[in-house]
Structure formats: C-alpha cells, structure tokens
mmCIF file of C-alpha atoms and ligand atoms in Angstrom:
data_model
loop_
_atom_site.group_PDB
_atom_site.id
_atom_site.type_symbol
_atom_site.label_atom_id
_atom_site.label_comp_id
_atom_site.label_asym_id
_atom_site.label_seq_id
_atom_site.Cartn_x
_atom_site.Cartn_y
_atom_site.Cartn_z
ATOM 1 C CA UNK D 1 88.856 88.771 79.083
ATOM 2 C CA UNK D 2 87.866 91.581 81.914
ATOM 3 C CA UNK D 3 91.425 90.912 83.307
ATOM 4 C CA UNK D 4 90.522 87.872 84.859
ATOM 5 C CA UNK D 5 93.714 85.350 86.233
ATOM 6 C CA UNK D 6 92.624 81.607 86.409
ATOM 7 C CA UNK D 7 96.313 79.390 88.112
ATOM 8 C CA UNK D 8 95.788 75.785 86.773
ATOM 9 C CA UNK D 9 97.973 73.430 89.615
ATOM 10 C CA UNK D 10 98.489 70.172 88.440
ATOM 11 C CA UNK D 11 101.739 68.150 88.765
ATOM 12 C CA UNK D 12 101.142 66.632 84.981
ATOM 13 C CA UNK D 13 102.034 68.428 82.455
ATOM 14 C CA UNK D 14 99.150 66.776 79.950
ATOM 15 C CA UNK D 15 96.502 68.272 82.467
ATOM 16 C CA UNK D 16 97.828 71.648 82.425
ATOM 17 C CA UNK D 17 97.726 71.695 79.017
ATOM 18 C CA UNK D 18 94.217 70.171 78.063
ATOM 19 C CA UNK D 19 92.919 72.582 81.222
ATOM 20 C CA UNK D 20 94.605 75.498 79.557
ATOM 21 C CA UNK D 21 93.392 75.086 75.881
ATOM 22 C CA UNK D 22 89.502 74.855 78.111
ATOM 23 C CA UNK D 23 90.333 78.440 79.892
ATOM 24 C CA UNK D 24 92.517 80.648 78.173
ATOM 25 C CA UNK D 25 89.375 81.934 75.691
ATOM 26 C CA UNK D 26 87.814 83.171 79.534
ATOM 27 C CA UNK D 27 91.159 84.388 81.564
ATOM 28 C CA UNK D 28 94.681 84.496 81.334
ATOM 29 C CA UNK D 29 96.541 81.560 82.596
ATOM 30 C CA UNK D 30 98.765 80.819 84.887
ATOM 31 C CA UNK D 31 100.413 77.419 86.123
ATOM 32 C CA UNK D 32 102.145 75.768 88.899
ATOM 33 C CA UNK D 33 103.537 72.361 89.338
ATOM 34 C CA UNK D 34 103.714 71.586 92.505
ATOM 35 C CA UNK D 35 101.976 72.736 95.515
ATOM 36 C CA UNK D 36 104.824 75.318 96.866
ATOM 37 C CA UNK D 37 104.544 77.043 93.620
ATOM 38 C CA UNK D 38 101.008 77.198 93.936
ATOM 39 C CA UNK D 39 100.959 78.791 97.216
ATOM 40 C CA UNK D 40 103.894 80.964 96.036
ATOM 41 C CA UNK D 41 101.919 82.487 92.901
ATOM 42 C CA UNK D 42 98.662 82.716 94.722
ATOM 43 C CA UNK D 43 100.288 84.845 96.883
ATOM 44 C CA UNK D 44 102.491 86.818 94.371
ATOM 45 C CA UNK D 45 100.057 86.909 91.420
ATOM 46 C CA UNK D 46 96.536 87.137 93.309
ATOM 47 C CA UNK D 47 94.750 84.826 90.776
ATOM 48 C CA UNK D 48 90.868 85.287 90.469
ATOM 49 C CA UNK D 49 90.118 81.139 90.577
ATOM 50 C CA UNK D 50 92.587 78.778 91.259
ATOM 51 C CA UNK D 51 92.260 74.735 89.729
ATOM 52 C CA UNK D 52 93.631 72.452 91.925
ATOM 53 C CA UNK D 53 95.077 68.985 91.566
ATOM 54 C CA UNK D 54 94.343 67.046 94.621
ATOM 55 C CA UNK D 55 97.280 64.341 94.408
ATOM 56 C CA UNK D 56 100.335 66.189 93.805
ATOM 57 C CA UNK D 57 103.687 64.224 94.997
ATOM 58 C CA UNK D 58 105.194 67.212 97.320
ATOM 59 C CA UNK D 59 102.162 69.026 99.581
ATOM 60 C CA UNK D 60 98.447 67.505 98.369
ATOM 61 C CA UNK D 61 95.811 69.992 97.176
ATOM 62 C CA UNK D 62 93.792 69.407 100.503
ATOM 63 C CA UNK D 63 97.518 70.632 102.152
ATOM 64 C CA UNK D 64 97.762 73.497 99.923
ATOM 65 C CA UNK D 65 93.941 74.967 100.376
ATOM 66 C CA UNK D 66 94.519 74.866 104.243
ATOM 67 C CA UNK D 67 97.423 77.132 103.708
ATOM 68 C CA UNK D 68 95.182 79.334 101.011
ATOM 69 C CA UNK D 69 92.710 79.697 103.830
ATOM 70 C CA UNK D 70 94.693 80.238 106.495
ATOM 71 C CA UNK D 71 96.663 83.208 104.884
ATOM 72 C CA UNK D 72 94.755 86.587 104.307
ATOM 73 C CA UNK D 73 96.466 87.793 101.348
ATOM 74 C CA UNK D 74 94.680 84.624 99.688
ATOM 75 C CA UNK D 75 91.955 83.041 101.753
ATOM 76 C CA UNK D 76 89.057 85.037 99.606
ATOM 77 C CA UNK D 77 90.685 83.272 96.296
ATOM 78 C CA UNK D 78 87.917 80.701 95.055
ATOM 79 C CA UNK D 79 89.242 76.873 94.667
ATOM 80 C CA UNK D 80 87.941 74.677 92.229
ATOM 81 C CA UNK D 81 89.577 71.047 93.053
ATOM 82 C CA UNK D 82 90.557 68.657 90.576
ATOM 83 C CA UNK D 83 90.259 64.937 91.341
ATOM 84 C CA UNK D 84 91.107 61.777 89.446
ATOM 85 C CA UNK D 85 88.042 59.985 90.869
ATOM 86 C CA UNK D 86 84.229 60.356 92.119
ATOM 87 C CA UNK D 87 84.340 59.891 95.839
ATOM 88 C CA UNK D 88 81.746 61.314 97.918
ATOM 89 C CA UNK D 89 83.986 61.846 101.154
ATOM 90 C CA UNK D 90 86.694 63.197 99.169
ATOM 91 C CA UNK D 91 84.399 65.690 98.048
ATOM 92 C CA UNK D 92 82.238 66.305 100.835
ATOM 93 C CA UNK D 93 85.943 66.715 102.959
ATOM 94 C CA UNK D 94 87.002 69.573 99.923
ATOM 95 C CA UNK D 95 83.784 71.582 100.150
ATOM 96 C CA UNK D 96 83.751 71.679 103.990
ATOM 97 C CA UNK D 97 87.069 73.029 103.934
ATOM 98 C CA UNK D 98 86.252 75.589 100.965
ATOM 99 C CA UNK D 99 86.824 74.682 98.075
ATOM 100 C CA UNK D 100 83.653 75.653 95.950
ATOM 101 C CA UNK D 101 83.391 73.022 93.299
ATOM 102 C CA UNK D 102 84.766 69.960 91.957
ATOM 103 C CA UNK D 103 86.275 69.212 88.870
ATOM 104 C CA UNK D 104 86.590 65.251 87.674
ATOM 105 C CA UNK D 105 89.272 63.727 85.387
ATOM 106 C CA UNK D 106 89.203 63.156 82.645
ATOM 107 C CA UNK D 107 87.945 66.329 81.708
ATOM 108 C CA UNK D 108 84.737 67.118 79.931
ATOM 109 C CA UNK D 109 85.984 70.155 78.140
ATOM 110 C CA UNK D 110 82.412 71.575 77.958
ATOM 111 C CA UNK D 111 81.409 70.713 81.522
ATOM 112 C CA UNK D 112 84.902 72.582 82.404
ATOM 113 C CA UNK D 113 84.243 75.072 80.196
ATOM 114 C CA UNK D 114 80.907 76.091 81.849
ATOM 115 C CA UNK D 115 82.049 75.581 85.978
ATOM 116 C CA UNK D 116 84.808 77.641 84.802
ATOM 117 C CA UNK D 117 82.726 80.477 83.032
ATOM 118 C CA UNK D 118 79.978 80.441 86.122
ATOM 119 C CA UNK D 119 82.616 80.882 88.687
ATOM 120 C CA UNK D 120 84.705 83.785 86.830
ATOM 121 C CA UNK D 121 81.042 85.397 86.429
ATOM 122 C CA UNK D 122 80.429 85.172 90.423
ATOM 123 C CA UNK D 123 84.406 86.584 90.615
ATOM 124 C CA UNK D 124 83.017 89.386 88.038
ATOM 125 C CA UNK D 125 80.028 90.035 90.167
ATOM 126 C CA UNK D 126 81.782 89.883 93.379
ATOM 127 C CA UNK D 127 84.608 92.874 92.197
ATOM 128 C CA UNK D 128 81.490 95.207 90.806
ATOM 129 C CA UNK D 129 80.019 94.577 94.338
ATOM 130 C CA UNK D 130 83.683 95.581 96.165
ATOM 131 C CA UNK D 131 84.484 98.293 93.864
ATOM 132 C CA UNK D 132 80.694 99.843 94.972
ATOM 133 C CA UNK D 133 81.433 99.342 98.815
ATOM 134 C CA UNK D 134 84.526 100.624 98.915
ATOM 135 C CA UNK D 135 85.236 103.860 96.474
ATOM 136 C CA UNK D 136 83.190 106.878 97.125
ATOM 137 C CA UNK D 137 80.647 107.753 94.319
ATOM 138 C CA UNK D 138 81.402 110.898 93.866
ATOM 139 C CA UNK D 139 85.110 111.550 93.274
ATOM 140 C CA UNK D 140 86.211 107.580 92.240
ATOM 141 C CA UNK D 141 88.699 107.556 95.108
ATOM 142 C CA UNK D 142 88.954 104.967 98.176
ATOM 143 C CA UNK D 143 85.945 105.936 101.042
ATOM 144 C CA UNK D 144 85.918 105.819 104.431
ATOM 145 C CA UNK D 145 85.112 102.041 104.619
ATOM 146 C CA UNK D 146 88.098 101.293 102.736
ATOM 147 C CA UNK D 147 90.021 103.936 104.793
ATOM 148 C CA UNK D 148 89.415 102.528 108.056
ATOM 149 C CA UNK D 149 90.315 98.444 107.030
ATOM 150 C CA UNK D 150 93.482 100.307 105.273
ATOM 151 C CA UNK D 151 94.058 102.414 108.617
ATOM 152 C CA UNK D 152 93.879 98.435 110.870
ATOM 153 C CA UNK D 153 96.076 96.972 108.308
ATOM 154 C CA UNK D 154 98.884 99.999 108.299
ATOM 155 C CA UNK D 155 98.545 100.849 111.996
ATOM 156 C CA UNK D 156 99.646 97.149 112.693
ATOM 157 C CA UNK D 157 102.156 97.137 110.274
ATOM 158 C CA UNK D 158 103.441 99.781 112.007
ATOM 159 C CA UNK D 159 103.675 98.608 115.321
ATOM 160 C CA UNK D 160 105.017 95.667 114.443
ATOM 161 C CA UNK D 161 107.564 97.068 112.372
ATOM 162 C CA UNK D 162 108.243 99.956 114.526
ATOM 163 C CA UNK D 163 107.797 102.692 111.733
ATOM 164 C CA UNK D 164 106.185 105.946 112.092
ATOM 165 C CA UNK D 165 102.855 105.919 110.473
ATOM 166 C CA UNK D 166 101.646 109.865 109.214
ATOM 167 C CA UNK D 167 98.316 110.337 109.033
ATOM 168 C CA UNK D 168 96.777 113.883 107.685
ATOM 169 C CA UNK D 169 93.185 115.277 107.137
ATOM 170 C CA UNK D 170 92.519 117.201 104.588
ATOM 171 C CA UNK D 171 89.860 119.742 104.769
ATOM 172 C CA UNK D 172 88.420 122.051 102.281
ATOM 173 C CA UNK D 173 89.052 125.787 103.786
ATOM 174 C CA UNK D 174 85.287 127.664 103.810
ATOM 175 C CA UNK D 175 83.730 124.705 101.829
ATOM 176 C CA UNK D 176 79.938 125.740 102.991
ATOM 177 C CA UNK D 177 80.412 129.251 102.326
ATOM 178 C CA UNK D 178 81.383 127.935 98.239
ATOM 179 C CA UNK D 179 78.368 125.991 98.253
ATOM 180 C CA UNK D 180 76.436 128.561 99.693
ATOM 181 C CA UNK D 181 77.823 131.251 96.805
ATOM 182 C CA UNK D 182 78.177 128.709 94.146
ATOM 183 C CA UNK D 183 75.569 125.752 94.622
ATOM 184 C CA UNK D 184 75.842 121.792 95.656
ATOM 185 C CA UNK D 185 76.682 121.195 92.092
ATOM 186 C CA UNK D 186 79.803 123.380 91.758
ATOM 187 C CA UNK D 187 80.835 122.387 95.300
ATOM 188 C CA UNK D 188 81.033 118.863 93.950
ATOM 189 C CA UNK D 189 82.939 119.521 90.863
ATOM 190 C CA UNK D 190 85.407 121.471 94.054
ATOM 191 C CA UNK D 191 85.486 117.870 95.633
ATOM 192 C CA UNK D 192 86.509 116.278 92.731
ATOM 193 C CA UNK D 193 89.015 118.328 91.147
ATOM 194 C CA UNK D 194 91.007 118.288 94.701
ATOM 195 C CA UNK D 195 90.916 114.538 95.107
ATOM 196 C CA UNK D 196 92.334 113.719 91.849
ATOM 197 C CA UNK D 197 95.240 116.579 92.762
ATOM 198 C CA UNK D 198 95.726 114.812 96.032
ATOM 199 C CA UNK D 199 95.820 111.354 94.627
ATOM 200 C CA UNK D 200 97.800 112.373 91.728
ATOM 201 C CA UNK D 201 100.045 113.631 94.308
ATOM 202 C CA UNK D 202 99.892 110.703 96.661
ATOM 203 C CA UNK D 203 101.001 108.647 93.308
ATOM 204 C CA UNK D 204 103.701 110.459 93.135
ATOM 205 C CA UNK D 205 104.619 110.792 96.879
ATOM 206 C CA UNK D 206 103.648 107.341 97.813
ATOM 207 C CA UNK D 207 101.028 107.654 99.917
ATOM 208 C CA UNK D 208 97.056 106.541 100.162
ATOM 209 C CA UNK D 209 94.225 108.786 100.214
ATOM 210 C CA UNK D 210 90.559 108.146 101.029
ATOM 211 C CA UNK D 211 87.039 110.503 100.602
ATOM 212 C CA UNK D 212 86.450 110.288 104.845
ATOM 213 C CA UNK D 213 83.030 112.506 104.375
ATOM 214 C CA UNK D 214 82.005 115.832 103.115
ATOM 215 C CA UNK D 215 85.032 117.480 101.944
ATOM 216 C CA UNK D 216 87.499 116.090 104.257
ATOM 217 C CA UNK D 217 90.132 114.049 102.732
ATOM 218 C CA UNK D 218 92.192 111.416 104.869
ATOM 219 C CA UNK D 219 95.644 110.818 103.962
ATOM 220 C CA UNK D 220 97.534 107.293 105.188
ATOM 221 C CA UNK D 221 101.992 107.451 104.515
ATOM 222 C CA UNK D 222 103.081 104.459 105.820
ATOM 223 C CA UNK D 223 106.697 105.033 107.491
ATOM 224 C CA UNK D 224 106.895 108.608 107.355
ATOM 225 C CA UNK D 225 108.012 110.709 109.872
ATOM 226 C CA UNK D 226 106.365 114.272 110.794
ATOM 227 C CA UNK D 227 109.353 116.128 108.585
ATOM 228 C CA UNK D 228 109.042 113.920 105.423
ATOM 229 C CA UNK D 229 105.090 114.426 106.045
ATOM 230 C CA UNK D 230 105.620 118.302 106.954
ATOM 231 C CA UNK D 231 107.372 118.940 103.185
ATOM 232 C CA UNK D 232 105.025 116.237 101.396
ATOM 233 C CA UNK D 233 101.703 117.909 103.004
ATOM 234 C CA UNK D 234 103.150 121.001 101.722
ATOM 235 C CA UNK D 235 103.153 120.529 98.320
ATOM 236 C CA UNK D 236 99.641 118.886 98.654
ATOM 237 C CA UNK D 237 98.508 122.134 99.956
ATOM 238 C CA UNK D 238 99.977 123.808 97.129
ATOM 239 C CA UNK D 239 98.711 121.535 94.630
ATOM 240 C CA UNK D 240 95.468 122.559 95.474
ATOM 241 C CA UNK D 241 95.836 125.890 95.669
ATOM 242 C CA UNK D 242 97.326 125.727 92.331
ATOM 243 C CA UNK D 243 94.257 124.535 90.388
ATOM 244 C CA UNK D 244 92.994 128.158 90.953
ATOM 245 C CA UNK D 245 89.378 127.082 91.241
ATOM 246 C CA UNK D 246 88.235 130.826 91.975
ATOM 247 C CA UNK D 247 86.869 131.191 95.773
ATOM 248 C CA UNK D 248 85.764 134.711 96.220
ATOM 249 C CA UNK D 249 84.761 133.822 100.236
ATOM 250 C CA UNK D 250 88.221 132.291 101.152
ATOM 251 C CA UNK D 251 91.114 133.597 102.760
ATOM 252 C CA UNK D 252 92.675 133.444 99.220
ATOM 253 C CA UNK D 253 91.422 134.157 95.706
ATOM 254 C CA UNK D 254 91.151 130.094 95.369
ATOM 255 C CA UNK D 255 89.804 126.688 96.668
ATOM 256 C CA UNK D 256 92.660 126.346 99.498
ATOM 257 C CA UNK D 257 92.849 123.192 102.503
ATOM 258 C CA UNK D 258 93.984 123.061 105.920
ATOM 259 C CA UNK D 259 95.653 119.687 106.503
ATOM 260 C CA UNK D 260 96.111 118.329 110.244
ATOM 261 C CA UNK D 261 98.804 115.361 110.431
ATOM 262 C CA UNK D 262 99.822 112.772 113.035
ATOM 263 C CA UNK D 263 103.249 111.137 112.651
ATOM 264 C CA UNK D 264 102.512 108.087 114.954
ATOM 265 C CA UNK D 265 105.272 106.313 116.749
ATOM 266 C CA UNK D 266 102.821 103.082 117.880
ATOM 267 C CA UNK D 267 103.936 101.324 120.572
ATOM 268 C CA UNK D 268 100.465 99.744 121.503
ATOM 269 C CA UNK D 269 98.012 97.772 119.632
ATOM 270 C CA UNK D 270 94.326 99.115 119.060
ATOM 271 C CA UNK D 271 94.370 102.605 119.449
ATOM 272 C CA UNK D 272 94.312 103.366 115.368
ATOM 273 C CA UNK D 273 91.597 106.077 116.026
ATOM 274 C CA UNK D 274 93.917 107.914 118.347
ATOM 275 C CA UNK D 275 96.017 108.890 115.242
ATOM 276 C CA UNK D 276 92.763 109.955 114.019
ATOM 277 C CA UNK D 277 91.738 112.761 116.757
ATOM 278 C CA UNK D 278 95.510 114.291 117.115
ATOM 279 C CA UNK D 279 95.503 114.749 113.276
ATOM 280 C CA UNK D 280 92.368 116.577 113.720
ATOM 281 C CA UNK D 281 93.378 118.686 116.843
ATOM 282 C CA UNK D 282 95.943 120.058 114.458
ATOM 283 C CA UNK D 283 93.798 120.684 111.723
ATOM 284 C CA UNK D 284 91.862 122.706 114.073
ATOM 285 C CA UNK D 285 94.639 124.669 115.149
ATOM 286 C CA UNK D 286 95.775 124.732 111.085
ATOM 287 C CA UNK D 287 92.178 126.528 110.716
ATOM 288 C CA UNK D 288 92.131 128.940 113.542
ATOM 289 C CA UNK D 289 95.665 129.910 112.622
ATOM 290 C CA UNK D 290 94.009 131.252 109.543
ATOM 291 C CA UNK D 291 93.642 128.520 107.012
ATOM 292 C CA UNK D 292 95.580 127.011 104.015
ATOM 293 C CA UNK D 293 98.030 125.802 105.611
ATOM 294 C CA UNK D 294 99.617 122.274 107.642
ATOM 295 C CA UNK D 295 99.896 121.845 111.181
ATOM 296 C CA UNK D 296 100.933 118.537 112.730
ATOM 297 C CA UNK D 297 103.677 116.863 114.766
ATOM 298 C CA UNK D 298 105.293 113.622 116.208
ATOM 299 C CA UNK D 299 103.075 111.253 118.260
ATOM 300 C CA UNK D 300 103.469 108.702 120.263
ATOM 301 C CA UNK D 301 100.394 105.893 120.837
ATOM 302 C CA UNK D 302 100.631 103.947 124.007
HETATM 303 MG MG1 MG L 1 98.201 64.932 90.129
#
C-alpha cells in the first residue's frame, strides 16, 4: 500500500463506489461529494492523486482544479479528471490547466486500474526523489535545502503574524580537533548521535531542526521568544553533553555545542538571512566565551 491516499470526487454515489472497489487494492481511499469537500480534504488530508468528476452540481471539477492550483498547500497534488463523455476540447481545456490524465465513464475497471497504478508509481518515484533532495545523507534529518524553503515559509509567517521567530545554530565545540584524534569515521558517528538528541529534543520542544553543513546544526522555533528559546537551547546543550561521547580535546570530558540564537521580531519582508548572521555573531561570542554554552538575544529585522 506504501501509504499512498487516492480522494475519489464524484457527486454519485454509484461512481464512488465502482471507482473505489478499482483503487482500494493500490491506496487508501478517500471520498468527497461535492466540490467544497474536495477542496476541503485536499487541503486537510494531502491526498497523493485526486479523481475528479467534472460535472458536479455545486463548483465543476474544472472550478475545483483552478482552486487546487492556485493554493500551495495543494497545487503539486496530481488530478486525474473524470468525464462522462469523449470530447477533445474538454480534454485538451483539462490538460492545459493540469490535470494529468483523463478518465472516461463508464469505467473500464482494468484501464482504471492501470492509469491509476502508473500515476501512484510516478507519486512513488517522485517522494524517493524529494526525500533524496531534501534530508541529509548522513544523519536522516532535514538539510540545508529543506532548511532554507522552511526558513521563507516561517520567516513570512512570522511577519505576517507578528510572532517572534528563534532561530539557533548549533555547532559542535572542537569538532576538527575529534576528527583529527579520532578519524572521519568516528566524527560521523559524533554527527549523528547529536542530531537525533537534538531532534528528539525538538520533538519534544516543538521545534525544527536541519543538518546546515559540517557539524553545524540549524534550529527553526516558530513563535518563540529569546527567554522560551534561552531555557529550551539549554536543555539542548545539555542533551548533548549528556550522551557522554568521550572528547579528550574539549573544554569538557565530552562531545559539547555552542548554540548562537536569534529571537526575530520581523517587521520587514526578505531579510530571512539576517536572522541567520545575528544567530551566528552569538555563536561566535558563545565560542570565545569558552564553549558549551548559548548565547543569543532579541532581534528586530527591518
Ligand atoms: Mg457527476
């Protein structure tokens, strides 16, 4: 099943069925009746291929997939229309404005079977290729790509909803003088044990954590302000240093971080990397103040 969603919308219930008893050996199935509901549960249940009636009685499918594709929580969704009869300029009209194939009533199960199957493959194909650009290799969490379209997407929610956005680095305290003791390898098993304690702690903290390169980790807390970060940085810092990976060329006996944080009060659009360079001012000062430790303050962006 691989997990995969299919929402059938058709306004008669006979077509929901017989389209249901065709897909549910492929995905699990979801319905709506009526072109509201459809746009509703896209949204709400982020379905991996949506079937759509065409002549519905309240908004038509060629309404609704104008309003999937002009909303970004649900324009990458593929449509597969469904339409009573063969027209040419009904079709050619659907595939200009998206949709990706056409399905004809009434339905040749095995014909439906297979458009269905070779789309939910592409949809397979398409999540390996997503999962590859956008976690790190290494230690399985979000990279830097996925950091910086996260970073957009909070810093604007942000602004708009005048919250304070934290943002913390995370560096590794005397990371090249472990690898230089201990070797690459070890220094990777290092990277990997202290982003699963920071995203286990981000779980628990609410929070989102990306790899940003070598063994800096970049923190995102969406409306947090610098004392909620100061306490929740804190036990991150201690989290680490509480896996006792031994360190005999730190400042402590362990594998410790410094962590530099910027609690942003935005007041202007497009200055998300701003954030960025205070955060790591105060790491800097968190490392010449002598390591394992968090420095950071209030910010404002205009
Ligand atoms: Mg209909």
């Amino acid at each position: 099943m691989n997990d995969l969603k299919v929402l059938i919308v058709d306004d008669d219930k006979t077509n929901r069925r017989v389209l249901k008893e065709i897909v549910e050996s492929m995905a699990l199935v979801l319905f709506a009746k009526n072109g509201q509901q459809a746009i509703d549960k896209s949204v709400e249940l982020q379905p991996d291929l949506i079937l759509l009636d065409i002549v519905m009685p309240d908004i038509s499918g060629f309404d609704v997939l104008n309003q999937l594709k002009n909303n970004p929580k649900v324009d990458h969704i593929p449509v597969v229309f469904i339409t009573g009869k063969h027209e040419n300029e009904i079709e050619e009209r659907g595939l200009r404005m998206g949709a990706i194939d056409f399905i004809t009533k009434p339905f040749h199960s095995g014909i439906v079977q297979a458009r269905v199957y070779n789309h939910l493959q592409s949809v397979i194909q398409k999540k390996l290729l997503d999962h590859y650009a956008y976690i790190d290799p290494l230690t399985s969490i979000p990279n830097r790509r996925q950091f910086n379209a996260r970073l957009q997407q909070e810093y604007l929610h942000a602004l708009e909803s005048n919250q304070i956005l934290t943002l913390a680095i995370v560096d590794v305290d005397n990371f090249k003088l472990y690898n230089d003791h201990y070797g690459h390898l070890k220094g990777d098993q290092v990277l990997k044990q202290v982003a699963k304690a920071v995203e286990n702690q981000m779980k628990i903290l609410g929070g989102f954590v990306a790899r940003f390169g070598g063994e800096e980790l970049v923190i995102l807390m969406p409306n947090t302000n610098a004392i909620e970060a100061s306490s929740r940085l804190e036990e991150i810092r201690q989290s680490v240093e509480s896996l006792e990976i031994p360190h005999i060329k730190n400042i402590s006996d362990y594998v410790t971080v410094s962590i530099g944080y910027s609690s942003a009060n935005i007041l202007q659009k497009g200055h998300a990397n701003t954030i960025f360079e205070i955060a790591d001012k105060y790491l800097y000062i968190a490392k010449s103040n002598g390591r394992n430790q968090v420095n950071g303050q209030t910010s404002t962006i205009k």
